[in-house]
């Protein structure tokens, strides 16, 4: 058994070991001073798509305030949570970091509203899925290296990025798509990054929701998990002011969720007794997961946010405008490819010649998905003639 080391911890035998990686699409000599997964992480951080995340919406549109999460800070929080879990479980911290930082690279401007709108625009042309788009970004769309397209990441990082995938798309993907057809699991590092994403957004959306005033402490106290942590904070720090109370509750919720995730996943692993990452992959159910009380804690938070924050009239106004922006842009580019930058226009022409309108539509979707919020808004204004042109 290979015994790779990470952060002074010997990896568990069923972790993703560098030496057992299924490799890159284009073979490359190993890096001199880094593991394969460190190299993946570094390529992700140096990508253009990563830098754009700072100007993409998580829930609140980027220009609404300087303290709200953006997709970049969200991705950093996911990585931080995932690394804690991975290290505690003797799993590969470099790999969970790479997957976490890359998981939203394909996200459109304007958060979920943007992705839903683009999916609608693309309905006749194969649809739009942001997970799949993240994979497309690292496999094809990033242009940085002379010897291959995309970032040429390892199979394990690509496997982790593709969290969900429609079956028709999975068929076209080959290696990373296969597990969806066979209903199998990815490695444990990918499973951790997936749940770390949920822990991060549920908690930071509560925090941002309170900060914005769209949510109140009184409302949140109807959520049993929040109420329980609030009682504990009030016991430890009587008379805390509401802002400090909220911060402390969120901090404890993350701590409780992470602690349960580690304990409950360790127990599941002890039962399943995998000896190799391929034993994990062969299972029909994930091994990383919460115990039943924490499954309901997590889903209680999620449901509350869906009802009270994501559908709040203020957020709705933002999302309606976002949908309209994506639709205007998609129609404008579809009507005249010359409105795209020259390189993309040439690609759209070539794709149309090769694959008809669906080919050109994909080039347009790629271009729109890559936009930051403000770039998309400025471009819409230009098309609508509000600022000269
Ligand atoms: Mg995410």
Short mmCIF file of C-alpha atoms in Angstrom, two decimals, residues 75-375:
data_model
loop_
_atom_site.label_atom_id
_atom_site.label_comp_id
_atom_site.label_asym_id
_atom_site.label_seq_id
_atom_site.Cartn_x
_atom_site.Cartn_y
_atom_site.Cartn_z
CA UNK A 75 -15.50 28.56 -2.40
CA UNK A 76 -12.81 29.43 0.17
CA UNK A 77 -15.19 28.58 3.03
CA UNK A 78 -16.05 25.27 1.37
CA UNK A 79 -12.34 24.48 1.07
CA UNK A 80 -11.68 25.39 4.69
CA UNK A 81 -14.48 23.11 5.98
CA UNK A 82 -13.54 20.29 3.62
CA UNK A 83 -9.86 20.45 4.63
CA UNK A 84 -10.74 20.21 8.32
CA UNK A 85 -12.86 17.11 7.69
CA UNK A 86 -10.32 15.50 5.37
CA UNK A 87 -7.41 16.03 7.70
CA UNK A 88 -9.30 14.71 10.71
CA UNK A 89 -10.25 11.59 8.72
CA UNK A 90 -6.75 11.03 7.28
CA UNK A 91 -8.02 11.73 3.77
CA UNK A 92 -6.30 13.77 1.10
CA UNK A 93 -6.46 17.42 2.08
CA UNK A 94 -4.85 18.64 -1.16
CA UNK A 95 -7.51 16.91 -3.22
CA UNK A 96 -10.49 18.22 -1.22
CA UNK A 97 -9.01 21.69 -1.49
CA UNK A 98 -8.66 21.44 -5.27
CA UNK A 99 -12.21 20.12 -5.69
CA UNK A 100 -13.69 22.73 -3.34
CA UNK A 101 -11.96 25.66 -5.04
CA UNK A 102 -13.05 24.44 -8.48
CA UNK A 103 -16.60 23.29 -7.74
CA UNK A 104 -18.29 26.54 -8.79
CA UNK A 105 -15.98 27.62 -11.62
CA UNK A 106 -18.79 27.02 -14.11
CA UNK A 107 -21.35 29.05 -12.23
CA UNK A 108 -23.16 31.74 -14.19
CA UNK A 109 -23.47 35.32 -13.01
CA UNK A 110 -26.36 35.94 -10.56
CA UNK A 111 -26.25 32.66 -8.67
CA UNK A 112 -28.97 30.07 -9.11
CA UNK A 113 -31.31 32.46 -10.88
CA UNK A 114 -28.66 32.93 -13.56
CA UNK A 115 -28.15 29.22 -13.99
CA UNK A 116 -31.90 28.52 -14.20
CA UNK A 117 -32.32 31.26 -16.79
CA UNK A 118 -29.45 29.98 -18.91
CA UNK A 119 -30.82 26.45 -18.63
CA UNK A 120 -34.14 27.73 -19.96
CA UNK A 121 -32.45 29.53 -22.87
CA UNK A 122 -30.59 26.29 -23.68
CA UNK A 123 -33.61 23.99 -23.32
CA UNK A 124 -33.74 23.03 -27.00
CA UNK A 125 -29.96 22.71 -27.15
CA UNK A 126 -29.13 20.25 -24.38
CA UNK A 127 -29.70 22.51 -21.36
CA UNK A 128 -27.20 24.06 -18.97
CA UNK A 129 -25.91 22.47 -15.74
CA UNK A 130 -23.42 24.40 -13.63
CA UNK A 131 -21.57 21.30 -12.36
CA UNK A 132 -21.04 20.12 -15.88
CA UNK A 133 -19.98 23.62 -16.84
CA UNK A 134 -17.35 23.62 -14.06
CA UNK A 135 -15.92 20.48 -15.64
CA UNK A 136 -16.07 22.10 -19.09
CA UNK A 137 -14.13 25.08 -17.75
CA UNK A 138 -11.28 22.95 -16.42
CA UNK A 139 -11.32 20.47 -19.32
CA UNK A 140 -11.76 22.80 -22.29
CA UNK A 141 -12.50 26.46 -21.77
CA UNK A 142 -9.50 27.70 -19.78
CA UNK A 143 -6.67 28.69 -22.09
CA UNK A 144 -3.38 28.79 -20.21
CA UNK A 145 -1.04 26.02 -21.26
CA UNK A 146 0.82 25.52 -24.50
CA UNK A 147 0.65 21.73 -24.53
CA UNK A 148 -3.01 21.01 -23.77
CA UNK A 149 -6.47 22.60 -23.66
CA UNK A 150 -8.00 23.40 -20.27
CA UNK A 151 -6.12 22.74 -17.03
CA UNK A 152 -5.49 19.02 -17.60
CA UNK A 153 -6.47 18.11 -14.03
CA UNK A 154 -6.29 14.61 -12.53
CA UNK A 155 -9.22 12.23 -12.82
CA UNK A 156 -9.85 12.51 -9.05
CA UNK A 157 -10.28 16.30 -9.12
CA UNK A 158 -12.52 16.09 -12.20
CA UNK A 159 -14.53 13.30 -10.55
CA UNK A 160 -15.09 15.55 -7.53
CA UNK A 161 -16.08 18.60 -9.60
CA UNK A 162 -18.83 16.67 -11.38
CA UNK A 163 -21.15 16.30 -8.39
CA UNK A 164 -24.35 15.84 -10.35
CA UNK A 165 -24.97 15.08 -13.95
CA UNK A 166 -27.98 14.25 -16.11
CA UNK A 167 -27.73 10.74 -17.56
CA UNK A 168 -27.74 11.93 -21.15
CA UNK A 169 -24.72 14.12 -20.40
CA UNK A 170 -23.00 11.38 -18.38
CA UNK A 171 -23.02 9.12 -21.44
CA UNK A 172 -21.07 11.66 -23.46
CA UNK A 173 -18.45 12.20 -20.75
CA UNK A 174 -16.65 8.84 -20.72
CA UNK A 175 -14.57 8.15 -17.58
CA UNK A 176 -15.97 10.77 -15.19
CA UNK A 177 -19.55 10.17 -16.39
CA UNK A 178 -19.55 6.43 -15.82
CA UNK A 179 -20.43 6.44 -12.14
CA UNK A 180 -23.74 8.20 -12.81
CA UNK A 181 -24.75 5.46 -15.26
CA UNK A 182 -23.63 2.72 -12.87
CA UNK A 183 -25.02 4.51 -9.79
CA UNK A 184 -21.68 4.35 -8.00
CA UNK A 185 -19.89 6.81 -5.75
CA UNK A 186 -16.87 9.04 -6.18
CA UNK A 187 -13.94 8.85 -3.72
CA UNK A 188 -14.34 10.08 -0.15
CA UNK A 189 -12.61 13.40 -0.87
CA UNK A 190 -15.24 14.23 -3.51
CA UNK A 191 -17.99 13.23 -1.07
CA UNK A 192 -16.53 15.56 1.57
CA UNK A 193 -16.30 18.54 -0.80
CA UNK A 194 -19.94 17.99 -1.73
CA UNK A 195 -21.19 18.12 1.86
CA UNK A 196 -18.78 20.91 2.82
CA UNK A 197 -20.50 22.98 0.10
CA UNK A 198 -23.87 22.49 1.84
CA UNK A 199 -22.50 23.23 5.30
CA UNK A 200 -20.85 26.39 3.98
CA UNK A 201 -23.84 27.83 2.15
CA UNK A 202 -26.48 27.00 4.74
CA UNK A 203 -24.48 28.76 7.42
CA UNK A 204 -23.15 31.71 5.47
CA UNK A 205 -26.57 32.36 3.99
CA UNK A 206 -28.00 32.53 7.52
CA UNK A 207 -25.18 34.93 8.41
CA UNK A 208 -25.64 37.09 5.29
CA UNK A 209 -29.43 36.94 5.68
CA UNK A 210 -29.21 38.31 9.23
CA UNK A 211 -26.63 40.92 8.25
CA UNK A 212 -28.88 42.17 5.45
CA UNK A 213 -31.90 42.41 7.75
CA UNK A 214 -33.91 40.13 5.44
CA UNK A 215 -33.86 37.48 8.19
CA UNK A 216 -34.37 38.06 11.89
CA UNK A 217 -33.19 36.16 14.96
CA UNK A 218 -36.81 35.68 15.98
CA UNK A 219 -37.63 33.95 12.67
CA UNK A 220 -34.57 31.75 12.92
CA UNK A 221 -35.51 30.64 16.38
CA UNK A 222 -38.28 28.61 14.75
CA UNK A 223 -35.55 26.44 13.24
CA UNK A 224 -34.90 23.80 15.94
CA UNK A 225 -31.15 23.43 15.28
CA UNK A 226 -30.62 27.20 15.37
CA UNK A 227 -32.75 27.53 18.52
CA UNK A 228 -30.79 24.80 20.27
CA UNK A 229 -27.42 26.46 19.51
CA UNK A 230 -28.85 29.84 20.47
CA UNK A 231 -29.87 28.51 23.88
CA UNK A 232 -26.35 27.18 24.41
CA UNK A 233 -24.80 30.55 23.49
CA UNK A 234 -27.21 32.44 25.77
CA UNK A 235 -26.32 30.08 28.59
CA UNK A 236 -22.59 30.67 28.08
CA UNK A 237 -22.81 34.41 27.36
CA UNK A 238 -25.95 35.92 28.91
CA UNK A 239 -26.87 39.35 27.56
CA UNK A 240 -24.86 39.15 24.35
CA UNK A 241 -25.89 41.76 21.78
CA UNK A 242 -27.88 40.35 18.83
CA UNK A 243 -25.09 40.65 16.25
CA UNK A 244 -22.55 38.90 18.44
CA UNK A 245 -25.17 36.29 19.34
CA UNK A 246 -25.86 35.56 15.65
CA UNK A 247 -22.17 35.23 14.84
CA UNK A 248 -21.59 32.86 17.75
CA UNK A 249 -24.61 30.70 16.84
CA UNK A 250 -23.47 30.36 13.22
CA UNK A 251 -19.97 29.49 14.34
CA UNK A 252 -21.32 26.77 16.63
CA UNK A 253 -23.66 25.37 14.00
CA UNK A 254 -20.70 24.89 11.64
CA UNK A 255 -18.68 23.27 14.43
CA UNK A 256 -21.51 20.89 15.36
CA UNK A 257 -22.19 19.89 11.76
CA UNK A 258 -18.50 19.30 11.04
CA UNK A 259 -18.06 17.27 14.23
CA UNK A 260 -21.06 15.08 13.49
CA UNK A 261 -20.00 14.62 9.87
CA UNK A 262 -16.59 13.34 10.94
CA UNK A 263 -17.93 10.98 13.63
CA UNK A 264 -20.76 9.61 11.58
CA UNK A 265 -18.62 9.12 8.45
CA UNK A 266 -15.90 7.37 10.49
CA UNK A 267 -18.56 4.98 11.78
CA UNK A 268 -19.85 4.29 8.26
CA UNK A 269 -16.31 3.58 7.08
CA UNK A 270 -15.71 1.25 10.03
CA UNK A 271 -18.82 -0.71 8.96
CA UNK A 272 -18.03 -0.84 5.24
CA UNK A 273 -14.31 -1.53 5.79
CA UNK A 274 -13.02 -0.28 2.43
CA UNK A 275 -9.35 -1.03 1.74
CA UNK A 276 -8.87 1.08 -1.34
CA UNK A 277 -10.49 4.09 -3.02
CA UNK A 278 -11.98 1.71 -5.59
CA UNK A 279 -13.87 -0.10 -2.79
CA UNK A 280 -15.43 3.27 -1.92
CA UNK A 281 -16.27 3.91 -5.58
CA UNK A 282 -17.93 0.50 -5.95
CA UNK A 283 -20.53 1.24 -3.25
CA UNK A 284 -24.04 2.35 -4.14
CA UNK A 285 -24.26 4.79 -1.21
CA UNK A 286 -21.89 7.50 0.00
CA UNK A 287 -19.92 6.84 3.22
CA UNK A 288 -19.56 10.52 4.06
CA UNK A 289 -22.71 11.79 5.71
CA UNK A 290 -24.40 13.08 8.85
CA UNK A 291 -26.14 11.05 11.54
CA UNK A 292 -29.97 11.19 11.31
CA UNK A 293 -30.45 14.10 13.79
CA UNK A 294 -27.95 16.20 11.83
CA UNK A 295 -29.51 15.26 8.51
CA UNK A 296 -32.68 16.90 9.81
CA UNK A 297 -30.74 19.83 11.31
CA UNK A 298 -29.17 20.50 7.93
CA UNK A 299 -32.39 20.05 5.97
CA UNK A 300 -34.27 22.26 8.45
CA UNK A 301 -31.82 25.08 7.73
CA UNK A 302 -32.04 24.50 4.03
CA UNK A 303 -35.82 24.55 3.97
CA UNK A 304 -35.94 27.69 6.11
CA UNK A 305 -33.57 29.49 3.75
CA UNK A 306 -35.55 28.42 0.72
CA UNK A 307 -38.80 29.75 2.19
CA UNK A 308 -37.57 32.87 3.95
CA UNK A 309 -34.44 34.09 2.18
CA UNK A 310 -34.23 32.80 -1.39
CA UNK A 311 -37.87 33.69 -2.02
CA UNK A 312 -37.80 36.96 -0.07
CA UNK A 313 -39.26 39.79 -2.22
CA UNK A 314 -35.94 41.65 -2.16
CA UNK A 315 -34.01 38.61 -3.39
CA UNK A 316 -36.82 37.87 -5.88
CA UNK A 317 -36.50 41.33 -7.40
CA UNK A 318 -32.82 40.69 -7.88
CA UNK A 319 -33.38 37.25 -9.36
CA UNK A 320 -36.13 38.44 -11.73
CA UNK A 321 -33.78 41.08 -13.07
CA UNK A 322 -31.01 38.49 -13.36
CA UNK A 323 -33.19 36.11 -15.38
CA UNK A 324 -34.18 38.92 -17.69
CA UNK A 325 -30.53 39.94 -18.16
CA UNK A 326 -29.47 36.42 -19.12
CA UNK A 327 -32.41 36.11 -21.52
CA UNK A 328 -31.68 39.47 -23.20
CA UNK A 329 -28.01 38.57 -23.66
CA UNK A 330 -28.73 35.09 -25.00
CA UNK A 331 -31.24 36.41 -27.53
CA UNK A 332 -29.00 39.26 -28.62
CA UNK A 333 -26.03 36.98 -29.26
CA UNK A 334 -28.18 34.33 -30.96
CA UNK A 335 -29.65 36.92 -33.32
CA UNK A 336 -26.21 38.21 -34.34
CA UNK A 337 -22.96 36.38 -33.58
CA UNK A 338 -21.05 39.53 -34.50
CA UNK A 339 -22.12 40.94 -31.11
CA UNK A 340 -19.78 38.40 -29.49
CA UNK A 341 -16.07 39.22 -29.21
CA UNK A 342 -14.31 38.21 -32.46
CA UNK A 343 -12.83 34.99 -31.07
CA UNK A 344 -16.18 33.77 -29.73
CA UNK A 345 -18.00 34.86 -32.88
CA UNK A 346 -15.61 32.75 -34.97
CA UNK A 347 -16.19 29.83 -32.62
CA UNK A 348 -19.96 30.21 -32.89
CA UNK A 349 -19.75 30.21 -36.72
CA UNK A 350 -17.54 27.13 -36.70
CA UNK A 351 -19.73 25.34 -34.15
CA UNK A 352 -22.82 26.10 -36.20
CA UNK A 353 -21.18 24.68 -39.31
CA UNK A 354 -20.23 21.53 -37.40
CA UNK A 355 -23.24 20.99 -35.14
CA UNK A 356 -26.00 23.36 -36.25
CA UNK A 357 -27.72 25.88 -34.00
CA UNK A 358 -27.10 23.77 -30.89
CA UNK A 359 -23.35 24.12 -31.49
CA UNK A 360 -23.53 27.91 -31.70
CA UNK A 361 -25.88 28.06 -28.70
CA UNK A 362 -23.29 26.20 -26.60
CA UNK A 363 -20.60 28.74 -27.50
CA UNK A 364 -22.97 31.55 -26.48
CA UNK A 365 -23.84 29.76 -23.21
CA UNK A 366 -20.12 29.32 -22.46
CA UNK A 367 -19.55 33.02 -23.02
CA UNK A 368 -22.50 34.11 -20.86
CA UNK A 369 -21.68 31.63 -18.08
CA UNK A 370 -18.17 33.07 -17.87
CA UNK A 371 -19.42 36.62 -17.26
CA UNK A 372 -19.30 38.35 -13.90
CA UNK A 373 -22.48 40.02 -12.62
CA UNK A 374 -21.39 43.54 -13.48
CA UNK A 375 -20.07 42.59 -16.91
#
